[in-house]
Amino acid sequence: MVRTAAFMTEPVETVRRDDRVDEVLERLAQADFEGFPVVDDDERVVGIVTQTDLVRLFRKKDRIVWIPIGVPPFSETVTYGFDLSLDELDIGIDAAKAARKPISEIMTEDVVTVSPDTELDEIVVLLTDEDRDINRLPVVEDDRIVGIVTREDALRAVRDNS
């Protein structure tokens, strides 16, 4: 049976609960993935933050304008959306306030984790759960993060072991 340790990604890029939203956005804009596990000083998983969490923070009502976030000249950016209505001139103030928030205010705290010994079949079940919509699973050993598994990692493992 194939176990998580055989196909997890390591080392894991993480953020801290007191990292600011703007700092995390900057790192995410330069990354080739869509979220970070949030860890404490002992590398214990305390949450997870994704692009979806960040978009929700900047979204106003149901209207969205897509804007690039990143380092000029925006050659490698991720696009996030928020409402930029001309009748809401305070959007800049709201966005600035949101950007200074600690990531702990928007992270998901109820994180599903797995161990390096978790079997591939169980990983697939977790990543295909329609109610939770999980795309990444932190891999934890002795209460500390040691890796991460994404849906893409699991699909490759299924392909390679079929």
mmCIF file of C-alpha atoms in Angstrom:
data_model
loop_
_atom_site.group_PDB
_atom_site.id
_atom_site.type_symbol
_atom_site.label_atom_id
_atom_site.label_comp_id
_atom_site.label_asym_id
_atom_site.label_seq_id
_atom_site.Cartn_x
_atom_site.Cartn_y
_atom_site.Cartn_z
ATOM 1 C CA MET A 1 0.000 0.000 0.000
ATOM 2 C CA VAL A 2 1.244 3.503 -0.879
ATOM 3 C CA ARG A 3 1.684 5.814 2.080
ATOM 4 C CA THR A 4 1.760 9.619 2.243
ATOM 5 C CA ALA A 5 5.520 9.805 2.857
ATOM 6 C CA ALA A 6 6.097 8.433 -0.656
ATOM 7 C CA PHE A 7 4.435 11.349 -2.457
ATOM 8 C CA MET A 8 4.163 14.308 -0.083
ATOM 9 C CA THR A 9 5.925 17.589 -0.807
ATOM 10 C CA GLU A 10 8.656 18.610 1.599
ATOM 11 C CA PRO A 11 9.822 20.959 2.916
ATOM 12 C CA VAL A 12 6.592 22.908 3.330
ATOM 13 C CA GLU A 13 6.253 26.653 2.905
ATOM 14 C CA THR A 14 4.286 27.955 5.870
ATOM 15 C CA VAL A 15 3.140 31.230 7.384
ATOM 16 C CA ARG A 16 2.778 32.274 11.008
ATOM 17 C CA ARG A 17 -0.503 33.276 12.640
ATOM 18 C CA ASP A 18 0.771 36.844 13.199
ATOM 19 C CA ASP A 19 1.950 37.359 9.584
ATOM 20 C CA ARG A 20 -0.005 40.176 7.979
ATOM 21 C CA VAL A 21 -2.441 39.594 5.127
ATOM 22 C CA ASP A 22 -0.415 41.801 2.757
ATOM 23 C CA GLU A 23 2.745 39.781 3.474
ATOM 24 C CA VAL A 24 0.941 36.510 2.800
ATOM 25 C CA LEU A 25 -0.610 37.911 -0.395
ATOM 26 C CA GLU A 26 2.839 38.899 -1.616
ATOM 27 C CA ARG A 27 4.238 35.431 -0.969
ATOM 28 C CA LEU A 28 1.221 33.759 -2.545
ATOM 29 C CA ALA A 29 1.519 35.938 -5.654
ATOM 30 C CA GLN A 30 5.008 34.539 -6.188
ATOM 31 C CA ALA A 31 4.159 30.923 -5.357
ATOM 32 C CA ASP A 32 2.997 28.168 -7.679
ATOM 33 C CA PHE A 33 0.373 26.930 -5.222
ATOM 34 C CA GLU A 34 -2.794 28.359 -3.673
ATOM 35 C CA GLY A 35 -2.436 28.287 0.103
ATOM 36 C CA PHE A 36 -0.246 27.952 3.162
ATOM 37 C CA PRO A 37 -0.463 25.958 6.352
ATOM 38 C CA VAL A 38 -0.348 28.321 9.334
ATOM 39 C CA VAL A 39 2.021 27.177 12.077
ATOM 40 C CA ASP A 40 2.992 28.314 15.555
ATOM 41 C CA ASP A 41 6.548 28.791 16.813
ATOM 42 C CA ASP A 42 6.895 25.037 17.372
ATOM 43 C CA GLU A 43 5.874 24.233 13.756
ATOM 44 C CA ARG A 44 2.498 22.895 14.896
ATOM 45 C CA VAL A 45 -0.347 23.393 12.416
ATOM 46 C CA VAL A 46 -2.848 25.895 13.822
ATOM 47 C CA GLY A 47 -4.691 26.748 10.602
ATOM 48 C CA ILE A 48 -4.610 26.989 6.845
ATOM 49 C CA VAL A 49 -5.082 30.017 4.582
ATOM 50 C CA THR A 50 -5.985 29.849 0.895
ATOM 51 C CA GLN A 51 -6.609 32.171 -2.032
ATOM 52 C CA THR A 52 -10.326 31.776 -1.350
ATOM 53 C CA ASP A 53 -9.911 33.069 2.210
ATOM 54 C CA LEU A 54 -8.006 36.102 0.939
ATOM 55 C CA VAL A 55 -10.500 36.878 -1.835
ATOM 56 C CA ARG A 56 -13.354 36.720 0.683
ATOM 57 C CA LEU A 57 -11.572 39.281 2.848
ATOM 58 C CA PHE A 58 -11.449 41.874 0.057
ATOM 59 C CA ARG A 59 -14.808 41.093 -1.551
ATOM 60 C CA LYS A 60 -17.622 43.600 -1.098
ATOM 61 C CA LYS A 61 -21.195 42.523 -1.784
ATOM 62 C CA ASP A 62 -21.521 40.509 -4.988
ATOM 63 C CA ARG A 63 -19.600 42.722 -7.409
ATOM 64 C CA ILE A 64 -15.993 41.993 -8.265
ATOM 65 C CA VAL A 65 -13.287 43.760 -10.236
ATOM 66 C CA TRP A 66 -10.144 41.698 -10.826
ATOM 67 C CA ILE A 67 -6.895 43.372 -9.900
ATOM 68 C CA PRO A 68 -3.290 42.147 -9.837
ATOM 69 C CA ILE A 69 -1.530 41.903 -6.496
ATOM 70 C CA GLY A 70 2.236 41.530 -6.475
ATOM 71 C CA VAL A 71 5.473 43.323 -7.032
ATOM 72 C CA PRO A 72 5.589 45.747 -9.972
ATOM 73 C CA PRO A 73 5.850 45.266 -12.892
ATOM 74 C CA PHE A 74 3.319 42.522 -12.087
ATOM 75 C CA SER A 75 5.057 40.019 -14.342
ATOM 76 C CA GLU A 76 4.271 37.117 -12.006
ATOM 77 C CA THR A 77 1.096 37.913 -10.134
ATOM 78 C CA VAL A 78 -2.003 36.171 -8.923
ATOM 79 C CA THR A 79 -5.293 37.915 -9.538
ATOM 80 C CA TYR A 80 -7.605 38.579 -6.620
ATOM 81 C CA GLY A 81 -10.973 40.224 -6.718
ATOM 82 C CA PHE A 82 -12.784 42.805 -4.728
ATOM 83 C CA ASP A 83 -15.509 45.354 -5.312
ATOM 84 C CA LEU A 84 -14.181 48.685 -6.551
ATOM 85 C CA SER A 85 -17.419 50.634 -6.758
ATOM 86 C CA LEU A 86 -17.006 54.340 -7.401
ATOM 87 C CA ASP A 87 -19.838 55.039 -4.982
ATOM 88 C CA GLU A 88 -17.858 53.425 -2.175
ATOM 89 C CA LEU A 89 -14.868 55.698 -1.850
ATOM 90 C CA ASP A 90 -13.850 54.143 1.422
ATOM 91 C CA ILE A 91 -12.743 50.918 -0.317
ATOM 92 C CA GLY A 92 -9.105 52.007 -0.148
ATOM 93 C CA ILE A 93 -9.335 52.491 3.594
ATOM 94 C CA ASP A 94 -11.119 49.147 4.029
ATOM 95 C CA ALA A 95 -8.532 47.376 1.850
ATOM 96 C CA ALA A 96 -5.653 48.956 3.780
ATOM 97 C CA LYS A 97 -7.204 47.862 7.081
ATOM 98 C CA ALA A 98 -7.734 44.330 5.759
ATOM 99 C CA ALA A 99 -4.157 44.136 4.461
ATOM 100 C CA ARG A 100 -2.793 44.885 7.942
ATOM 101 C CA LYS A 101 -4.823 42.155 9.660
ATOM 102 C CA PRO A 102 -2.979 39.129 11.017
ATOM 103 C CA ILE A 103 -3.604 35.988 9.005
ATOM 104 C CA SER A 104 -5.037 34.377 12.163
ATOM 105 C CA GLU A 105 -8.192 36.466 11.668
ATOM 106 C CA ILE A 106 -9.020 34.845 8.328
ATOM 107 C CA MET A 107 -7.387 31.400 8.432
ATOM 108 C CA THR A 108 -9.402 28.200 8.696
ATOM 109 C CA GLU A 109 -8.703 26.716 12.106
ATOM 110 C CA ASP A 110 -10.382 23.335 11.634
ATOM 111 C CA VAL A 111 -7.578 21.763 9.598
ATOM 112 C CA VAL A 112 -7.660 18.162 8.462
ATOM 113 C CA THR A 113 -4.176 16.659 8.717
ATOM 114 C CA VAL A 114 -2.672 13.285 7.899
ATOM 115 C CA SER A 115 0.447 11.408 8.954
ATOM 116 C CA PRO A 116 3.311 10.164 6.774
ATOM 117 C CA ASP A 117 1.825 6.656 7.220
ATOM 118 C CA THR A 118 -1.670 7.522 5.964
ATOM 119 C CA GLU A 119 -2.587 5.309 3.011
ATOM 120 C CA LEU A 120 -3.220 6.778 -0.434
ATOM 121 C CA ASP A 121 -6.818 5.492 -0.454
ATOM 122 C CA GLU A 122 -7.605 7.534 2.666
ATOM 123 C CA ILE A 123 -5.930 10.621 1.166
ATOM 124 C CA VAL A 124 -8.123 10.309 -1.933
ATOM 125 C CA VAL A 125 -11.266 10.028 0.220
ATOM 126 C CA LEU A 126 -10.329 13.183 2.155
ATOM 127 C CA LEU A 127 -9.451 15.187 -0.968
ATOM 128 C CA THR A 128 -12.677 14.237 -2.741
ATOM 129 C CA ASP A 129 -15.033 14.991 0.157
ATOM 130 C CA GLU A 130 -17.602 17.332 -1.408
ATOM 131 C CA ASP A 131 -18.659 18.788 1.938
ATOM 132 C CA ARG A 132 -15.185 19.940 2.990
ATOM 133 C CA ASP A 133 -13.682 20.879 -0.427
ATOM 134 C CA ILE A 134 -10.127 20.186 0.753
ATOM 135 C CA ASN A 135 -7.324 20.773 -1.744
ATOM 136 C CA ARG A 136 -4.303 20.298 0.500
ATOM 137 C CA LEU A 137 -3.548 18.216 3.572
ATOM 138 C CA PRO A 138 -0.717 19.104 5.934
ATOM 139 C CA VAL A 139 1.299 16.036 6.886
ATOM 140 C CA VAL A 140 2.019 15.983 10.619
ATOM 141 C CA GLU A 141 4.346 13.797 12.660
ATOM 142 C CA ASP A 142 4.928 14.215 16.399
ATOM 143 C CA ASP A 143 2.593 17.259 16.272
ATOM 144 C CA ARG A 144 4.846 19.081 13.766
ATOM 145 C CA ILE A 145 4.398 19.700 10.059
ATOM 146 C CA VAL A 146 6.692 17.566 7.903
ATOM 147 C CA GLY A 147 5.059 17.796 4.488
ATOM 148 C CA ILE A 148 1.951 18.587 2.487
ATOM 149 C CA VAL A 149 -0.180 16.633 0.018
ATOM 150 C CA THR A 150 -2.336 18.298 -2.635
ATOM 151 C CA ARG A 151 -4.990 16.849 -4.909
ATOM 152 C CA GLU A 152 -2.438 16.975 -7.711
ATOM 153 C CA ASP A 153 0.072 14.978 -5.627
ATOM 154 C CA ALA A 154 -2.565 12.339 -4.902
ATOM 155 C CA LEU A 155 -3.599 12.091 -8.560
ATOM 156 C CA ARG A 156 0.026 11.571 -9.596
ATOM 157 C CA ALA A 157 0.418 8.889 -6.918
ATOM 158 C CA VAL A 158 -2.716 7.104 -8.158
ATOM 159 C CA ARG A 159 -1.435 7.292 -11.762
ATOM 160 C CA ASP A 160 2.038 6.096 -10.838
ATOM 161 C CA ASN A 161 0.730 3.192 -8.764
ATOM 162 C CA SER A 162 -2.014 1.921 -11.069
#
